[in-house]
Short mmCIF file of C-alpha atoms and ligand atoms in Angstrom, two decimals:
data_model
loop_
_atom_site.label_atom_id
_atom_site.label_comp_id
_atom_site.label_asym_id
_atom_site.label_seq_id
_atom_site.Cartn_x
_atom_site.Cartn_y
_atom_site.Cartn_z
CA MET A 406 4.89 -22.44 1.11
CA GLY A 407 1.78 -23.62 4.06
CA GLU A 408 2.56 -20.52 6.21
CA LEU A 409 2.71 -18.36 3.54
CA SER A 410 -0.36 -19.22 1.45
CA SER A 411 -2.61 -19.62 4.88
CA THR A 412 -1.18 -15.67 4.93
CA ILE A 413 -2.01 -14.77 1.29
CA ARG A 414 -5.63 -16.91 1.80
CA GLY A 415 -6.01 -14.33 4.92
CA MET A 416 -4.93 -10.99 3.06
CA VAL A 417 -6.73 -11.79 -0.27
CA ARG A 418 -10.82 -11.57 0.58
CA GLN A 419 -13.65 -9.85 -1.70
CA GLY A 420 -14.94 -6.94 -0.85
CA LYS A 421 -11.62 -6.06 1.26
CA GLY A 422 -8.41 -4.64 0.82
CA ILE A 423 -5.24 -3.68 3.18
CA LEU A 424 -4.68 -0.53 5.30
CA ALA A 425 -1.26 1.18 5.20
CA ALA A 426 -0.96 2.50 8.91
CA ASP A 427 2.73 2.69 8.61
CA GLU A 428 3.82 5.99 7.94
CA SER A 429 7.51 6.21 9.86
CA LEU A 430 8.00 8.90 12.11
CA PRO A 431 8.32 11.90 9.65
CA THR A 432 5.63 11.31 7.56
CA ILE A 433 3.14 10.27 10.12
CA ALA A 434 4.05 14.03 11.74
CA LYS A 435 3.20 15.02 8.20
CA ARG A 436 0.18 13.73 7.81
CA PHE A 437 -1.02 15.02 11.55
CA SER A 438 -0.03 18.05 10.89
CA PRO A 439 -2.57 20.10 9.10
CA PHE A 440 -4.71 19.25 11.39
CA GLY A 441 -2.66 20.95 14.13
CA ILE A 442 -1.92 17.28 15.95
CA ASP A 443 1.07 16.53 17.35
CA SER A 444 3.15 13.51 16.73
CA THR A 445 4.18 11.91 19.85
CA GLU A 446 4.29 8.54 20.98
CA GLU A 447 0.86 8.97 22.90
CA THR A 448 -0.74 10.72 20.11
CA ARG A 449 0.44 7.89 17.18
CA ARG A 450 -0.94 5.08 19.28
CA LYS A 451 -4.13 6.63 20.36
CA TYR A 452 -4.67 7.49 16.95
CA ARG A 453 -3.89 3.94 15.68
CA ALA A 454 -5.81 2.03 18.60
CA LEU A 455 -8.66 4.35 17.29
CA LEU A 456 -8.46 3.37 13.51
CA PHE A 457 -8.15 -0.35 14.06
CA SER A 458 -10.56 -0.49 16.45
CA SER A 459 -13.15 0.92 14.42
CA PRO A 460 -16.59 -0.77 15.12
CA GLY A 461 -17.15 -3.31 11.70
CA ILE A 462 -12.97 -3.02 10.24
CA GLU A 463 -12.80 -6.60 9.86
CA GLU A 464 -15.63 -6.43 7.19
CA PHE A 465 -13.55 -4.93 4.51
CA ILE A 466 -10.14 -4.86 5.33
CA SER A 467 -8.16 -8.27 5.85
CA GLY A 468 -4.59 -6.50 6.57
CA VAL A 469 -2.99 -3.81 7.87
CA ILE A 470 0.41 -2.66 7.36
CA LEU A 471 2.08 -0.95 10.58
CA PHE A 472 5.04 0.98 11.41
CA GLU A 473 7.97 -0.82 13.93
CA GLU A 474 6.46 0.76 16.58
CA THR A 475 3.63 -0.04 16.33
CA LEU A 476 4.04 -3.41 17.09
CA THR A 477 4.40 -2.83 21.20
CA GLN A 478 1.68 -0.63 21.19
CA LYS A 479 -1.28 -1.08 22.91
CA ASP A 480 -5.35 0.27 22.76
CA ASP A 481 -6.75 1.32 25.71
CA GLU A 482 -7.78 -2.20 27.53
CA GLY A 483 -4.29 -3.05 27.45
CA ARG A 484 -4.33 -5.56 24.30
CA LEU A 485 -0.90 -5.28 21.84
CA LEU A 486 -2.46 -3.81 18.62
CA PRO A 487 -1.26 -6.66 16.30
CA GLU A 488 -3.20 -8.76 18.98
CA LEU A 489 -6.37 -6.68 18.48
CA LEU A 490 -6.02 -7.18 14.56
CA SER A 491 -5.47 -10.60 14.72
CA SER A 492 -8.66 -11.15 16.87
CA LYS A 493 -10.52 -9.75 14.18
CA GLY A 494 -9.08 -11.78 11.84
CA ILE A 495 -6.85 -8.68 10.36
CA VAL A 496 -3.48 -9.98 9.18
CA PRO A 497 -0.74 -7.81 10.74
CA GLY A 498 2.00 -6.64 8.44
CA ILE A 499 5.33 -4.57 8.86
CA LYS A 500 6.93 -2.51 6.73
CA VAL A 501 10.25 -3.37 6.37
CA ASP A 502 12.53 -0.87 4.25
CA LYS A 503 14.40 2.33 5.52
CA GLY A 504 13.49 4.79 3.05
CA THR A 505 15.23 6.20 -0.06
CA VAL A 506 18.54 7.68 -0.68
CA SER A 507 19.85 9.46 -4.34
CA LEU A 508 21.02 6.80 -6.17
CA ALA A 509 24.17 7.15 -7.11
CA GLY A 510 25.56 7.39 -10.57
CA SER A 511 22.04 7.98 -11.82
CA PRO A 512 21.08 11.92 -10.67
CA GLY A 513 17.48 12.00 -10.02
CA ASP A 514 16.68 8.46 -9.19
CA LYS A 515 16.52 7.18 -6.02
CA ILE A 516 17.09 3.47 -4.19
CA THR A 517 15.56 2.31 -1.03
CA GLU A 518 17.97 1.15 1.80
CA GLY A 519 17.29 -1.24 4.38
CA LEU A 520 18.53 -4.86 3.12
CA ASP A 521 21.68 -5.23 5.49
CA GLY A 522 20.22 -7.22 8.94
CA LEU A 523 16.92 -7.87 7.38
CA ALA A 524 16.29 -11.68 7.57
CA GLY A 525 17.19 -10.86 11.30
CA ARG A 526 14.71 -7.66 11.55
CA LEU A 527 12.23 -10.68 10.06
CA GLU A 528 12.51 -13.13 13.13
CA LYS A 529 11.81 -10.50 15.54
CA TYR A 530 8.39 -8.82 13.77
CA LYS A 531 7.35 -12.40 13.19
CA SER A 532 7.58 -13.25 16.96
CA GLN A 533 5.22 -9.98 17.35
CA GLY A 534 2.78 -10.76 15.24
CA ALA A 535 3.52 -9.58 11.66
CA ARG A 536 3.25 -11.91 8.92
CA PHE A 537 3.58 -9.82 6.02
CA ALA A 538 5.97 -7.39 5.08
CA LYS A 539 6.19 -4.22 2.75
CA TRP A 540 9.00 -2.67 0.92
CA ARG A 541 8.93 0.12 -1.31
CA GLU A 542 10.94 1.23 -4.41
CA VAL A 543 10.43 5.05 -5.44
CA TYR A 544 10.59 5.97 -9.21
CA VAL A 545 10.51 9.60 -10.31
CA ILE A 546 9.23 10.50 -13.86
CA GLY A 547 11.48 13.49 -15.36
CA GLU A 548 13.43 14.00 -18.54
CA LYS A 549 16.09 11.77 -18.50
CA ASN A 550 14.63 9.47 -15.01
CA PRO A 551 14.23 7.29 -14.19
CA SER A 552 17.22 5.81 -15.68
CA MET A 553 17.84 2.31 -17.00
CA LEU A 554 20.53 1.53 -14.26
CA ALA A 555 17.65 2.83 -11.81
CA ILE A 556 14.75 0.22 -13.35
CA GLU A 557 16.90 -2.58 -13.07
CA ALA A 558 18.65 -1.55 -9.14
CA ASN A 559 15.30 -1.33 -7.45
CA ALA A 560 14.03 -3.91 -9.12
CA GLU A 561 16.96 -6.04 -8.53
CA VAL A 562 16.74 -4.90 -4.45
CA LEU A 563 12.93 -5.78 -4.17
CA ALA A 564 13.47 -8.98 -5.33
CA ARG A 565 16.63 -9.66 -2.65
CA TYR A 566 13.94 -8.47 -0.53
CA ALA A 567 10.64 -10.60 -1.55
CA VAL A 568 13.23 -13.69 -1.04
CA ILE A 569 14.21 -12.51 2.05
CA CYS A 570 10.78 -12.74 2.95
CA GLN A 571 9.75 -15.76 1.83
CA GLU A 572 12.38 -17.64 3.70
CA ALA A 573 11.14 -16.43 7.03
CA GLY A 574 7.78 -17.51 6.25
CA ILE A 575 6.47 -13.76 5.67
CA VAL A 576 4.77 -12.69 2.60
CA PRO A 577 6.20 -10.32 0.55
CA VAL A 578 4.16 -7.18 -0.20
CA VAL A 579 6.61 -5.70 -3.06
CA GLU A 580 6.11 -2.49 -3.65
CA PRO A 581 7.45 -0.02 -6.93
CA GLU A 582 6.27 3.37 -6.68
CA VAL A 583 5.63 5.72 -9.88
CA LEU A 584 5.84 9.11 -8.27
CA MET A 585 2.75 11.54 -9.59
CA ASP A 586 5.00 14.47 -9.49
CA GLY A 587 5.23 15.90 -12.71
CA ASP A 588 4.21 17.58 -15.39
CA HIS A 589 3.96 14.15 -17.29
CA GLY A 590 0.79 12.74 -19.38
CA ILE A 591 -0.93 9.64 -18.58
CA GLU A 592 1.15 7.66 -21.82
CA ARG A 593 4.39 8.47 -20.32
CA CYS A 594 3.31 7.40 -17.14
CA SER A 595 2.55 4.19 -18.69
CA VAL A 596 5.30 3.89 -20.54
CA VAL A 597 7.60 3.95 -17.43
CA THR A 598 5.40 2.18 -15.50
CA GLU A 599 5.30 -0.84 -17.90
CA SER A 600 9.39 -0.76 -17.90
CA VAL A 601 9.73 -1.22 -13.92
CA LEU A 602 6.98 -3.87 -13.46
CA HIS A 603 8.60 -5.72 -16.38
CA ALA A 604 12.54 -5.28 -14.99
CA VAL A 605 10.48 -6.45 -11.13
CA PHE A 606 8.90 -9.77 -12.45
CA GLN A 607 12.30 -10.70 -14.23
CA ALA A 608 14.37 -9.85 -10.97
CA LEU A 609 11.66 -11.53 -8.72
CA ARG A 610 12.32 -14.93 -11.48
CA ARG A 611 16.03 -14.30 -11.38
CA HIS A 612 16.16 -14.54 -7.52
CA GLY A 613 13.42 -17.38 -7.49
CA ALA A 614 10.51 -15.90 -5.90
CA MET A 615 7.37 -17.33 -5.41
CA LEU A 616 4.46 -15.62 -7.07
CA GLU A 617 1.81 -17.20 -5.81
CA CYS A 618 3.24 -16.07 -2.22
CA MET A 619 3.37 -12.12 -2.45
CA VAL A 620 0.93 -9.47 -3.15
CA LEU A 621 2.27 -6.55 -5.94
CA LYS A 622 1.74 -3.41 -4.78
CA PRO A 623 1.66 -0.74 -7.92
CA SER A 624 0.82 2.84 -8.52
CA MET A 625 -2.09 3.59 -10.74
CA VAL A 626 -0.97 4.45 -13.79
CA LEU A 627 -2.46 8.44 -14.24
CA PRO A 628 -1.12 11.81 -15.80
CA GLY A 629 1.12 13.70 -13.40
CA LYS A 630 -0.13 16.17 -10.52
CA ALA A 631 0.84 19.11 -13.14
CA PHE A 632 -0.17 18.04 -16.49
CA GLY A 633 -3.23 20.34 -17.55
CA SER A 634 -6.07 18.23 -16.27
CA ARG A 635 -6.78 15.10 -14.50
CA ALA A 636 -8.02 11.48 -17.00
CA SER A 637 -11.24 9.78 -16.04
CA PRO A 638 -11.83 6.57 -14.09
CA GLU A 639 -12.24 4.89 -17.55
CA GLU A 640 -9.37 5.61 -18.80
CA VAL A 641 -6.60 5.57 -15.87
CA ALA A 642 -8.44 1.92 -15.48
CA GLU A 643 -7.79 0.90 -19.12
CA ALA A 644 -4.16 2.11 -19.07
CA THR A 645 -3.52 0.63 -15.70
CA VAL A 646 -5.13 -2.50 -16.45
CA ARG A 647 -3.24 -2.48 -20.33
CA VAL A 648 0.12 -2.24 -18.51
CA LEU A 649 -0.63 -5.32 -15.84
CA ARG A 650 -2.03 -7.16 -18.04
CA ARG A 651 1.17 -6.92 -19.96
CA THR A 652 3.37 -7.09 -17.21
CA VAL A 653 1.85 -9.09 -13.86
CA PRO A 654 1.88 -13.16 -14.58
CA ALA A 655 -1.44 -14.97 -13.44
CA ALA A 656 0.16 -16.56 -10.67
CA VAL A 657 0.32 -13.03 -8.70
CA PRO A 658 -2.89 -13.87 -6.36
CA SER A 659 -3.44 -9.95 -5.92
CA ILE A 660 -2.36 -6.58 -6.73
CA ASN A 661 -3.58 -3.91 -4.18
CA PHE A 662 -2.74 -0.07 -5.17
CA LEU A 663 -1.11 2.48 -2.96
CA SER A 664 -3.37 5.68 -3.58
CA GLY A 665 -0.31 8.35 -4.06
CA GLY A 666 -2.00 11.29 -3.58
CA GLN A 667 -5.12 11.04 -5.09
CA GLY A 668 -7.60 12.17 -3.70
CA PRO A 669 -9.68 10.01 -1.58
CA GLU A 670 -12.82 9.80 -3.80
CA GLU A 671 -10.39 9.50 -7.04
CA ALA A 672 -8.48 6.83 -5.46
CA THR A 673 -12.39 4.77 -5.02
CA ALA A 674 -13.31 5.49 -8.17
CA ASN A 675 -10.11 4.35 -10.27
CA LEU A 676 -9.98 1.39 -8.35
CA ASN A 677 -14.09 0.74 -9.31
CA ALA A 678 -13.27 1.28 -12.98
CA MET A 679 -11.01 -1.58 -13.07
CA ASN A 680 -12.99 -3.84 -11.57
CA ALA A 681 -15.85 -2.93 -13.42
CA ILE A 682 -14.36 -3.11 -16.54
CA LEU A 683 -12.44 -6.43 -16.37
CA THR A 684 -13.83 -9.87 -16.93
CA ASN A 685 -12.34 -13.08 -15.30
CA PRO A 686 -8.68 -11.12 -14.23
CA PRO A 687 -6.22 -13.42 -13.81
CA TRP A 688 -5.52 -11.57 -10.25
CA ALA A 689 -7.92 -9.92 -7.24
CA LEU A 690 -7.51 -5.75 -7.87
CA SER A 691 -7.49 -4.46 -4.50
CA PHE A 692 -6.09 -1.38 -2.36
CA SER A 693 -3.42 -1.39 0.37
CA TYR A 694 -3.89 3.03 0.65
CA GLY A 695 -2.77 5.10 3.40
CA ARG A 696 -3.78 8.43 2.64
CA ALA A 697 -6.81 7.85 0.58
CA LEU A 698 -8.20 5.39 3.94
CA GLN A 699 -7.23 7.91 6.40
CA ARG A 700 -7.14 11.54 5.24
CA THR A 701 -11.15 12.11 6.03
CA ALA A 702 -10.57 10.33 9.37
CA LEU A 703 -7.64 12.43 10.45
CA GLU A 704 -9.39 15.75 9.76
CA ALA A 705 -12.66 14.60 11.56
CA TRP A 706 -9.78 13.23 14.56
CA GLY A 707 -8.41 16.65 14.92
CA GLY A 708 -6.45 15.07 17.97
CA LYS A 709 -9.66 15.27 20.26
CA SER A 710 -11.16 12.48 21.82
CA GLU A 711 -14.33 13.21 22.00
CA ASN A 712 -13.93 13.46 17.79
CA ALA A 713 -13.33 9.64 18.17
CA GLY A 714 -16.86 8.44 16.96
CA PRO A 715 -16.79 10.99 13.84
CA MET A 716 -13.35 9.91 13.17
CA GLN A 717 -14.29 6.37 13.23
CA GLU A 718 -16.97 6.78 10.91
CA ALA A 719 -14.98 9.03 8.41
CA PHE A 720 -12.85 5.95 8.28
CA MET A 721 -15.69 3.42 7.85
CA LYS A 722 -16.83 5.04 5.36
CA ARG A 723 -13.72 4.84 2.85
CA ALA A 724 -13.51 1.39 4.20
CA ARG A 725 -17.22 0.54 2.54
CA LEU A 726 -16.93 2.32 -0.34
CA ASN A 727 -13.34 0.70 -1.21
CA GLY A 728 -14.41 -2.16 -0.63
CA LEU A 729 -17.23 -1.83 -3.15
CA ALA A 730 -15.07 -0.74 -5.53
CA ARG A 731 -12.64 -4.27 -5.15
CA ARG A 732 -16.09 -5.25 -6.88
CA GLY A 733 -16.41 -2.99 -9.30
CA GLN A 734 -19.72 -1.96 -7.10
CA TYR A 735 -19.50 1.94 -6.23
CA ARG A 736 -21.37 4.56 -7.22
CA PRO A 737 -20.28 8.27 -6.65
CA GLU A 738 -23.76 8.61 -5.27
CA MET A 739 -22.77 6.38 -2.19
CA GLU A 740 -20.58 9.63 -1.37
P1 13P B 1356 -0.65 6.58 0.04
O1 13P B 1356 -2.03 5.55 -0.18
O2 13P B 1356 -0.70 7.28 0.40
O3 13P B 1356 0.61 6.58 -1.40
O4 13P B 1356 0.40 5.01 1.08
C1 13P B 1356 0.39 3.93 0.63
C2 13P B 1356 1.62 3.28 1.13
O5 13P B 1356 1.97 2.55 1.61
C3 13P B 1356 2.90 3.91 0.59
O6 13P B 1356 4.21 3.45 1.14
#
């Protein structure tokens, strides 16, 4: 418990959030490709070493989620990347799920694999410097999805993962992601997210998880990407906070949203609106963004070493603005 609490204290800081840099090999290739960057072990090392050595990163980033390969990669000075982060007071974390497959018996739904051997892997990751872990379950919104079976089965897996982590002295980041794909409205997303989170916390309770020693990483309540119009930050904030209030116990120290395909400015404005409308929230409301923190940096870099400076500046701009959104102090004019 002492070890978990001290990790949580490092991760949950006013004005700071988590950088998700844990893209798997196929995913990072997909992120690099629009900018003409080849995904090789060396380009991935270079890119992540640059990101993590951005001057001042520790002012706005309290934790970074890494992919397994990154745990053993070094910066240009020969320092292991998890050590580089720790030396700045940033907590290194590790993605431990092995991705999704179709959920048998429930057409259109998914389930995440990777529980087998997890305790053993955690021991190794911990010896390599990881102090928290991340596991993502995915929910598709469709006419018949997610089914009750999918909601229950995914919650069960998240809870098993969380307790295995806590027994290993690793803080679990519990990520139930309701996808933005589809033409549904914000109301439907709200109903689905509420059922999903309700089931997740019931399962966490059943398995005896310590709610004080976890971080929830949910998706925001949003209209589907193919819905006719986007919702305003105030609408997103109101719908999301209502669902969180109904489902997330006050014992949970922090809720760090994923960006899930929102644009960088949209993700910042939505987080800001939540912090602006909530007075005395029981939990911290922060970010754990992947794309919304990295897209502009990747664009500025383009895989070229002469663009290292502009790349770090682009990343730091998003980190700083999201740090302000964490306090409810962001304004669109700051863009
Ligand atoms: P996005 O912010 O790009 O959705 O990534 C966050 C993440 O960790 C997904 O698992």
